[in-house]
mmCIF file of C-alpha atoms in Angstrom:
data_model
loop_
_atom_site.group_PDB
_atom_site.id
_atom_site.type_symbol
_atom_site.label_atom_id
_atom_site.label_comp_id
_atom_site.label_asym_id
_atom_site.label_seq_id
_atom_site.Cartn_x
_atom_site.Cartn_y
_atom_site.Cartn_z
ATOM 1 C CA MET A 1 38.148 35.652 23.544
ATOM 2 C CA THR A 2 35.690 37.521 21.340
ATOM 3 C CA THR A 3 36.972 38.774 18.015
ATOM 4 C CA PRO A 4 35.420 42.001 16.696
ATOM 5 C CA LEU A 5 33.590 41.209 13.496
ATOM 6 C CA LYS A 6 32.128 44.513 12.507
ATOM 7 C CA ASN A 7 33.136 48.100 13.005
ATOM 8 C CA ASN A 8 30.121 50.260 13.849
ATOM 9 C CA THR A 9 31.587 53.208 11.974
ATOM 10 C CA THR A 10 30.709 53.571 8.329
ATOM 11 C CA ALA A 11 33.277 53.381 5.587
ATOM 12 C CA GLY A 12 35.148 56.639 5.237
ATOM 13 C CA SER A 13 33.770 58.018 8.522
ATOM 14 C CA GLU A 14 35.987 60.412 10.425
ATOM 15 C CA LEU A 15 36.364 61.526 13.985
ATOM 16 C CA PRO A 16 33.963 64.312 14.996
ATOM 17 C CA ALA A 17 35.173 67.722 13.979
ATOM 18 C CA ARG A 18 36.420 70.147 16.616
ATOM 19 C CA SER A 19 33.592 72.509 15.652
ATOM 20 C CA ASP A 20 31.085 69.860 16.831
ATOM 21 C CA LEU A 21 32.101 70.455 20.441
ATOM 22 C CA PRO A 22 30.981 73.166 22.883
ATOM 23 C CA THR A 23 34.488 74.532 23.499
ATOM 24 C CA GLN A 24 35.030 77.801 25.356
ATOM 25 C CA CYS A 25 38.682 78.386 24.514
ATOM 26 C CA ASP A 26 41.486 77.181 22.283
ATOM 27 C CA LEU A 27 43.450 74.326 23.818
ATOM 28 C CA PRO A 28 47.257 74.224 23.845
ATOM 29 C CA VAL A 29 48.586 71.675 21.385
ATOM 30 C CA GLN A 30 50.184 69.658 24.207
ATOM 31 C CA LEU A 31 46.687 69.051 25.639
ATOM 32 C CA LEU A 32 44.832 68.557 22.368
ATOM 33 C CA LYS A 33 47.248 66.290 20.448
ATOM 34 C CA PRO A 34 47.241 63.412 22.987
ATOM 35 C CA ILE A 35 43.435 63.447 22.923
ATOM 36 C CA GLU A 36 43.435 63.160 19.137
ATOM 37 C CA ARG A 37 45.917 60.252 19.282
ATOM 38 C CA PHE A 38 43.744 58.488 21.862
ATOM 39 C CA LEU A 39 40.615 58.918 19.735
ATOM 40 C CA ARG A 40 42.375 57.418 16.726
ATOM 41 C CA TYR A 41 43.508 54.528 18.940
ATOM 42 C CA ILE A 42 40.036 53.670 20.254
ATOM 43 C CA THR A 43 38.605 54.003 16.745
ATOM 44 C CA SER A 44 41.123 51.827 14.894
ATOM 45 C CA GLU A 45 42.501 49.499 17.580
ATOM 46 C CA ARG A 46 39.562 49.057 19.943
ATOM 47 C CA GLN A 47 36.985 49.611 17.157
ATOM 48 C CA LEU A 48 34.594 51.561 19.356
ATOM 49 C CA SER A 49 31.536 53.075 17.713
ATOM 50 C CA LEU A 50 31.593 56.621 16.383
ATOM 51 C CA HIS A 51 28.931 57.515 18.950
ATOM 52 C CA THR A 52 31.229 56.358 21.788
ATOM 53 C CA VAL A 53 34.243 58.141 20.303
ATOM 54 C CA ARG A 54 32.267 61.399 20.148
ATOM 55 C CA ASN A 55 31.332 61.042 23.815
ATOM 56 C CA TYR A 56 34.961 60.396 24.798
ATOM 57 C CA ARG A 57 36.100 63.453 22.896
ATOM 58 C CA ARG A 58 33.453 65.702 24.422
ATOM 59 C CA HIS A 59 34.350 64.619 27.970
ATOM 60 C CA LEU A 60 38.110 64.951 27.443
ATOM 61 C CA ILE A 61 37.927 68.322 25.704
ATOM 62 C CA LEU A 62 35.839 69.758 28.544
ATOM 63 C CA PHE A 63 38.231 68.302 31.124
ATOM 64 C CA ALA A 64 41.177 69.833 29.274
ATOM 65 C CA GLU A 65 39.511 73.233 29.196
ATOM 66 C CA GLN A 66 38.862 73.055 32.926
ATOM 67 C CA MET A 67 42.509 72.088 33.531
ATOM 68 C CA LEU A 68 43.554 75.478 32.166
ATOM 69 C CA THR A 69 41.814 77.136 35.115
ATOM 70 C CA LEU A 70 44.067 75.324 37.662
ATOM 71 C CA PRO A 71 46.291 76.186 35.646
ATOM 72 C CA ILE A 72 47.669 73.041 33.965
ATOM 73 C CA THR A 73 48.796 73.073 30.348
ATOM 74 C CA GLU A 74 50.059 69.512 29.877
ATOM 75 C CA TRP A 75 48.794 66.070 30.872
ATOM 76 C CA ARG A 76 51.998 65.002 32.617
ATOM 77 C CA ALA A 77 51.406 67.742 35.191
ATOM 78 C CA LEU A 78 48.030 66.288 36.222
ATOM 79 C CA ASP A 79 47.986 64.498 39.587
ATOM 80 C CA ALA A 80 45.298 62.842 41.725
ATOM 81 C CA SER A 81 44.639 65.923 43.871
ATOM 82 C CA GLN A 82 43.967 67.990 40.760
ATOM 83 C CA VAL A 83 41.654 65.321 39.331
ATOM 84 C CA ARG A 84 39.706 65.497 42.605
ATOM 85 C CA LYS A 85 39.540 69.293 42.235
ATOM 86 C CA LEU A 86 38.134 68.875 38.728
ATOM 87 C CA ALA A 87 35.598 66.319 39.955
ATOM 88 C CA THR A 88 34.521 68.663 42.763
ATOM 89 C CA LEU A 89 34.245 71.551 40.294
ATOM 90 C CA ASN A 90 31.978 69.545 37.987
ATOM 91 C CA HIS A 91 29.852 68.405 40.917
ATOM 92 C CA LYS A 92 29.421 72.023 42.084
ATOM 93 C CA LEU A 93 28.470 73.023 38.537
ATOM 94 C CA GLY A 94 25.494 70.679 38.806
ATOM 95 C CA LEU A 95 26.781 67.587 37.038
ATOM 96 C CA SER A 96 24.896 64.564 38.372
ATOM 97 C CA PRO A 97 26.854 61.751 40.066
ATOM 98 C CA ARG A 98 25.993 59.473 37.160
ATOM 99 C CA SER A 99 27.242 61.948 34.534
ATOM 100 C CA LEU A 100 30.354 62.693 36.578
ATOM 101 C CA ALA A 101 31.108 58.981 36.892
ATOM 102 C CA THR A 102 30.881 58.661 33.094
ATOM 103 C CA LYS A 103 33.168 61.649 32.614
ATOM 104 C CA LEU A 104 35.740 60.312 35.094
ATOM 105 C CA SER A 105 35.616 56.913 33.385
ATOM 106 C CA ALA A 106 36.566 58.586 30.105
ATOM 107 C CA LEU A 107 39.465 60.355 31.829
ATOM 108 C CA ARG A 108 40.683 57.082 33.413
ATOM 109 C CA SER A 109 40.654 55.311 30.052
ATOM 110 C CA PHE A 110 42.543 58.187 28.461
ATOM 111 C CA CYS A 111 45.164 58.262 31.243
ATOM 112 C CA ASP A 112 45.595 54.484 30.971
ATOM 113 C CA TYR A 113 46.438 55.082 27.318
ATOM 114 C CA LEU A 114 48.953 57.803 28.241
ATOM 115 C CA VAL A 115 50.615 55.405 30.701
ATOM 116 C CA LEU A 116 50.761 52.778 27.962
ATOM 117 C CA GLN A 117 52.399 55.321 25.654
ATOM 118 C CA GLY A 118 54.928 56.353 28.316
ATOM 119 C CA ASP A 119 53.520 59.889 28.603
ATOM 120 C CA LEU A 120 52.480 59.289 32.227
ATOM 121 C CA THR A 121 54.138 57.166 34.905
ATOM 122 C CA ALA A 122 50.850 56.473 36.703
ATOM 123 C CA ASN A 123 47.134 57.100 36.172
ATOM 124 C CA PRO A 124 46.148 60.130 38.321
ATOM 125 C CA ALA A 125 42.427 59.411 37.872
ATOM 126 C CA LYS A 126 42.625 55.794 39.009
ATOM 127 C CA GLY A 127 41.531 56.357 42.611
ATOM 128 C CA VAL A 128 39.113 59.245 42.045
ATOM 129 C CA SER A 129 35.420 58.416 41.990
ATOM 130 C CA ALA A 130 32.176 60.351 41.729
ATOM 131 C CA PRO A 131 29.911 60.827 44.760
ATOM 132 C CA ARG A 132 27.822 57.764 45.561
ATOM 133 C CA GLN A 133 24.760 57.815 43.365
ATOM 134 C CA HIS A 134 21.319 56.497 44.092
ATOM 135 C CA LYS A 135 20.559 53.796 41.551
ATOM 136 C CA PRO A 136 16.842 53.795 40.789
ATOM 137 C CA LEU A 137 15.409 50.535 39.579
ATOM 138 C CA PRO A 138 14.872 50.521 35.808
ATOM 139 C CA LYS A 139 11.262 51.092 34.840
ATOM 140 C CA ASN A 140 9.492 48.620 32.645
ATOM 141 C CA LEU A 141 6.122 47.967 31.048
ATOM 142 C CA ASP A 142 4.026 45.034 32.211
ATOM 143 C CA VAL A 143 2.917 42.400 29.717
ATOM 144 C CA ASP A 144 -0.507 44.004 29.166
ATOM 145 C CA GLU A 145 1.140 47.364 28.418
ATOM 146 C CA ILE A 146 3.554 45.693 25.996
ATOM 147 C CA ASN A 147 0.635 44.075 24.164
ATOM 148 C CA GLN A 148 -1.168 47.402 24.085
ATOM 149 C CA LEU A 149 1.913 49.177 22.690
ATOM 150 C CA LEU A 150 2.612 46.596 20.007
ATOM 151 C CA SER A 151 -0.951 46.569 18.665
ATOM 152 C CA VAL A 152 0.090 49.242 16.220
ATOM 153 C CA SER A 153 -2.123 47.968 13.418
ATOM 154 C CA ASN A 154 -4.692 50.452 14.757
ATOM 155 C CA ALA A 155 -2.775 53.285 13.115
ATOM 156 C CA VAL A 156 -4.274 56.698 12.527
ATOM 157 C CA GLU A 157 -5.022 57.566 8.928
ATOM 158 C CA SER A 158 -2.201 60.109 8.776
ATOM 159 C CA ASP A 159 0.423 57.416 9.376
ATOM 160 C CA ASP A 160 2.387 56.250 6.349
ATOM 161 C CA PRO A 161 1.990 52.447 6.085
ATOM 162 C CA PHE A 162 5.750 52.309 5.590
ATOM 163 C CA LEU A 163 6.316 53.889 9.004
ATOM 164 C CA VAL A 164 3.795 51.615 10.697
ATOM 165 C CA LEU A 165 5.422 48.425 9.384
ATOM 166 C CA ARG A 166 8.921 49.659 10.158
ATOM 167 C CA ASP A 167 8.084 50.863 13.662
ATOM 168 C CA LYS A 168 6.220 47.692 14.542
ATOM 169 C CA ALA A 169 9.175 45.589 13.365
ATOM 170 C CA MET A 170 11.616 47.712 15.373
ATOM 171 C CA MET A 171 9.600 47.502 18.584
ATOM 172 C CA GLU A 172 8.844 43.791 18.212
ATOM 173 C CA LEU A 173 12.519 43.035 17.586
ATOM 174 C CA MET A 174 13.730 45.172 20.484
ATOM 175 C CA TYR A 175 11.305 43.541 22.917
ATOM 176 C CA SER A 176 11.890 40.073 21.467
ATOM 177 C CA ALA A 177 15.654 40.206 22.064
ATOM 178 C CA GLY A 178 16.209 42.947 24.648
ATOM 179 C CA LEU A 179 18.339 45.020 22.278
ATOM 180 C CA ARG A 180 20.110 48.232 23.169
ATOM 181 C CA LEU A 181 19.173 51.224 21.001
ATOM 182 C CA ASP A 182 22.633 51.294 19.408
ATOM 183 C CA GLU A 183 22.385 47.579 18.626
ATOM 184 C CA LEU A 184 19.037 48.036 16.903
ATOM 185 C CA VAL A 185 20.168 51.015 14.819
ATOM 186 C CA ASN A 186 23.363 49.263 13.670
ATOM 187 C CA LEU A 187 21.663 46.068 12.511
ATOM 188 C CA ASP A 188 22.317 45.219 8.858
ATOM 189 C CA LEU A 189 20.241 43.009 6.585
ATOM 190 C CA THR A 190 22.959 40.360 6.700
ATOM 191 C CA ASP A 191 22.766 40.194 10.514
ATOM 192 C CA VAL A 192 19.259 38.707 10.475
ATOM 193 C CA LYS A 193 18.579 35.089 9.527
ATOM 194 C CA LEU A 194 14.808 34.702 9.298
ATOM 195 C CA ARG A 195 14.860 30.999 8.450
ATOM 196 C CA GLU A 196 17.022 30.197 11.487
ATOM 197 C CA LYS A 197 15.153 32.787 13.603
ATOM 198 C CA THR A 198 18.425 34.258 14.823
ATOM 199 C CA MET A 199 20.389 37.458 14.463
ATOM 200 C CA ARG A 200 23.914 38.644 15.037
ATOM 201 C CA VAL A 201 24.254 41.666 17.300
ATOM 202 C CA ILE A 202 27.321 43.810 17.865
ATOM 203 C CA GLY A 203 27.151 45.125 21.430
ATOM 204 C CA LYS A 204 29.347 47.237 23.677
ATOM 205 C CA GLY A 205 33.055 46.909 23.011
ATOM 206 C CA ASN A 206 32.210 45.620 19.532
ATOM 207 C CA LYS A 207 31.458 42.192 21.030
ATOM 208 C CA GLN A 208 29.267 39.838 19.036
ATOM 209 C CA ARG A 209 26.441 37.679 20.324
ATOM 210 C CA GLN A 210 23.834 35.485 18.629
ATOM 211 C CA LEU A 211 20.234 36.026 19.725
ATOM 212 C CA PRO A 212 16.991 34.193 19.007
ATOM 213 C CA ILE A 213 14.082 36.035 17.397
ATOM 214 C CA GLY A 214 10.527 35.277 18.503
ATOM 215 C CA SER A 215 7.897 34.195 15.986
ATOM 216 C CA ILE A 216 5.844 37.392 16.327
ATOM 217 C CA ALA A 217 8.937 39.498 15.696
ATOM 218 C CA ILE A 218 9.734 37.300 12.666
ATOM 219 C CA THR A 219 6.275 38.022 11.225
ATOM 220 C CA ALA A 220 6.733 41.770 11.794
ATOM 221 C CA LEU A 221 10.166 41.673 10.149
ATOM 222 C CA GLN A 222 8.815 39.816 7.128
ATOM 223 C CA ALA A 223 6.112 42.446 6.679
ATOM 224 C CA TRP A 224 8.697 45.221 6.902
ATOM 225 C CA LEU A 225 11.152 43.559 4.523
ATOM 226 C CA ALA A 226 8.366 43.156 1.951
ATOM 227 C CA VAL A 227 8.209 46.967 1.581
ATOM 228 C CA ARG A 228 11.724 48.007 2.608
ATOM 229 C CA GLY A 229 13.020 47.821 -0.960
ATOM 230 C CA GLU A 230 10.734 50.694 -1.934
ATOM 231 C CA TYR A 231 12.478 52.974 0.554
ATOM 232 C CA ALA A 232 16.136 51.903 0.379
ATOM 233 C CA ASP A 233 18.744 51.653 -2.362
ATOM 234 C CA ASN A 234 20.283 48.272 -3.139
ATOM 235 C CA ALA A 235 23.584 49.499 -1.706
ATOM 236 C CA GLN A 236 22.018 50.382 1.659
ATOM 237 C CA PRO A 237 22.968 47.663 4.197
ATOM 238 C CA ALA A 238 20.879 48.938 7.124
ATOM 239 C CA LEU A 239 17.947 46.805 8.260
ATOM 240 C CA PHE A 240 15.932 49.854 9.342
ATOM 241 C CA VAL A 241 15.951 52.993 7.207
ATOM 242 C CA SER A 242 14.320 56.397 7.378
ATOM 243 C CA GLN A 243 12.222 58.159 4.771
ATOM 244 C CA LEU A 244 15.481 59.787 3.662
ATOM 245 C CA ARG A 245 16.596 56.332 2.457
ATOM 246 C CA ARG A 246 19.457 56.077 4.959
ATOM 247 C CA ARG A 247 20.067 54.209 8.221
ATOM 248 C CA ILE A 248 17.583 55.376 10.831
ATOM 249 C CA SER A 249 19.026 57.585 13.567
ATOM 250 C CA HIS A 250 18.961 57.021 17.321
ATOM 251 C CA ARG A 251 16.844 60.124 17.797
ATOM 252 C CA SER A 252 14.284 59.011 15.216
ATOM 253 C CA VAL A 253 13.818 55.649 16.949
ATOM 254 C CA GLN A 254 13.330 57.406 20.289
ATOM 255 C CA SER A 255 10.791 59.884 18.942
ATOM 256 C CA ARG A 256 8.824 57.212 17.045
ATOM 257 C CA MET A 257 8.537 54.958 20.093
ATOM 258 C CA ALA A 258 7.453 57.886 22.261
ATOM 259 C CA LYS A 259 4.858 58.707 19.612
ATOM 260 C CA TRP A 260 3.484 55.158 19.633
ATOM 261 C CA GLY A 261 3.306 55.180 23.411
ATOM 262 C CA GLN A 262 1.102 58.264 23.266
ATOM 263 C CA GLN A 263 -1.035 56.962 20.403
ATOM 264 C CA GLN A 264 -1.589 53.630 22.132
ATOM 265 C CA THR A 265 -2.636 55.600 25.260
ATOM 266 C CA LEU A 266 -0.030 54.205 27.625
ATOM 267 C CA THR A 267 0.222 56.128 30.871
ATOM 268 C CA SER A 268 4.045 56.051 31.011
ATOM 269 C CA HIS A 269 6.569 57.437 28.547
ATOM 270 C CA VAL A 270 7.864 54.805 26.109
ATOM 271 C CA ASN A 271 11.511 54.734 25.088
ATOM 272 C CA PRO A 272 13.796 52.056 23.589
ATOM 273 C CA HIS A 273 15.562 51.271 26.863
ATOM 274 C CA LYS A 274 12.228 50.657 28.577
ATOM 275 C CA LEU A 275 11.542 47.855 26.079
ATOM 276 C CA ARG A 276 14.936 46.342 26.927
ATOM 277 C CA HIS A 277 14.141 46.555 30.648
ATOM 278 C CA SER A 278 10.741 44.988 30.040
ATOM 279 C CA PHE A 279 12.328 42.106 28.147
ATOM 280 C CA ALA A 280 14.793 41.462 30.979
ATOM 281 C CA THR A 281 12.161 41.653 33.708
ATOM 282 C CA HIS A 282 9.657 39.400 31.946
ATOM 283 C CA MET A 283 12.343 36.835 31.061
ATOM 284 C CA LEU A 284 13.555 36.700 34.649
ATOM 285 C CA GLU A 285 10.019 36.470 36.049
ATOM 286 C CA SER A 286 9.237 33.545 33.759
ATOM 287 C CA SER A 287 12.533 31.624 33.847
ATOM 288 C CA GLY A 288 14.385 32.680 36.977
ATOM 289 C CA ASP A 289 17.600 32.007 35.013
ATOM 290 C CA LEU A 290 19.814 34.983 35.800
ATOM 291 C CA ARG A 291 22.805 33.669 33.849
ATOM 292 C CA ALA A 292 20.765 33.177 30.674
ATOM 293 C CA VAL A 293 19.307 36.682 30.948
ATOM 294 C CA GLN A 294 22.851 38.016 31.384
ATOM 295 C CA GLU A 295 23.929 36.345 28.141
ATOM 296 C CA LEU A 296 20.886 37.568 26.239
ATOM 297 C CA LEU A 297 21.395 41.155 27.402
ATOM 298 C CA GLY A 298 25.128 41.085 26.663
ATOM 299 C CA HIS A 299 26.141 42.132 30.176
ATOM 300 C CA ALA A 300 29.847 41.590 30.839
ATOM 301 C CA ASN A 301 29.244 41.345 34.594
ATOM 302 C CA ILE A 302 26.356 39.467 36.171
ATOM 303 C CA SER A 303 26.089 42.143 38.876
ATOM 304 C CA THR A 304 24.631 44.416 36.181
ATOM 305 C CA THR A 305 21.914 41.852 35.516
ATOM 306 C CA GLN A 306 21.181 41.316 39.214
ATOM 307 C CA ILE A 307 19.295 44.608 39.402
ATOM 308 C CA TYR A 308 16.436 42.776 37.696
ATOM 309 C CA THR A 309 16.207 40.393 40.645
ATOM 310 C CA SER A 310 15.009 43.414 42.648
ATOM 311 C CA LEU A 311 12.309 44.024 40.069
ATOM 312 C CA ASP A 312 11.389 40.343 40.178
ATOM 313 C CA PHE A 313 11.112 40.450 43.977
ATOM 314 C CA GLN A 314 8.842 43.494 43.766
ATOM 315 C CA HIS A 315 6.587 41.553 41.419
ATOM 316 C CA LEU A 316 6.536 38.556 43.780
ATOM 317 C CA ALA A 317 5.836 40.814 46.742
ATOM 318 C CA LYS A 318 2.792 42.278 45.005
ATOM 319 C CA VAL A 319 1.493 38.812 44.172
ATOM 320 C CA TYR A 320 2.031 37.735 47.784
ATOM 321 C CA ASP A 321 0.331 40.822 49.173
ATOM 322 C CA ALA A 322 -2.683 40.291 46.922
ATOM 323 C CA ALA A 323 -3.004 36.534 47.440
ATOM 324 C CA HIS A 324 -1.789 35.509 50.902
ATOM 325 C CA PRO A 325 -4.576 35.319 53.518
ATOM 326 C CA ARG A 326 -2.418 36.820 56.247
ATOM 327 C CA ALA A 327 -1.332 39.676 54.014
ATOM 328 C CA LYS A 328 -4.982 40.462 53.229
ATOM 329 C CA LYS A 329 -5.933 40.242 56.891
ATOM 330 C CA LYS A 330 -3.196 42.647 57.886
ATOM 331 C CA ARG A 331 -4.369 45.190 55.338
ATOM 332 C CA GLU A 332 -7.981 44.923 56.424
ATOM 333 C CA ASP A 333 -6.988 45.476 60.045
#
């Protein structure tokens, strides 16, 4: 059993304010109070990240507002047929199957909590699912494109050397270990052990895993750490900081990587998750060890990792088509 070692919320952080949410009406207290109790529970007991807690609150508040149109003014009055009505309503409003599935997952978790608290006798959302969604294969960069992207020493004159060293270290580390964006942003100085070439990562569900760091990423990190002290206070624990001398934001990482993709003249859009997909695909192509890739990525279920076997087969199919005499003959005919 994994023991949470680090809470991704900062000291003194609070739940997102009600004003942060796109509400359309005032909720009755009997709808709002259980949501607030649930958010405190997943923050303190389950130690979910503040980012996740905000998403839960947004989904549940919007569900509660839609319940008033049925009309339902308390959670104990919600049944499976009404959850299906809400799901259908959201689908008709243009919510994608993927987004609807995420929203329903939040509602199921919340109702599980209400059952645990004795506020509900059964979970009305348990058997309700979103429409079947087409799952596109994750897109990745090939090895040549990765090398092209990470050759960021050819920076334009307008780039601050600080930004170049930081961005290179972030991209090298993300590709070296297949990190999620949230995992990269939440890394602290104490999580990285350069001498051992390892780092501690806190993934989904606040679960810890130890990951190796490649030698090229180590070199990039050393270059970044040599200048980091000029841009961060001694009390700042974050490994990667912004020019505002605070932990870098998710949005900043996304925009910087997109910028480097354009500057390095890649044909496809570059984002943090694409580096994670590239890591997984290249590791599987080289090793064929699905279980090891699962552990490195921090997937709880190997079925999540198996999608990369499809990518691997596509790669093999292209090699076969280009190299096999019969494949060539068929094309020429």
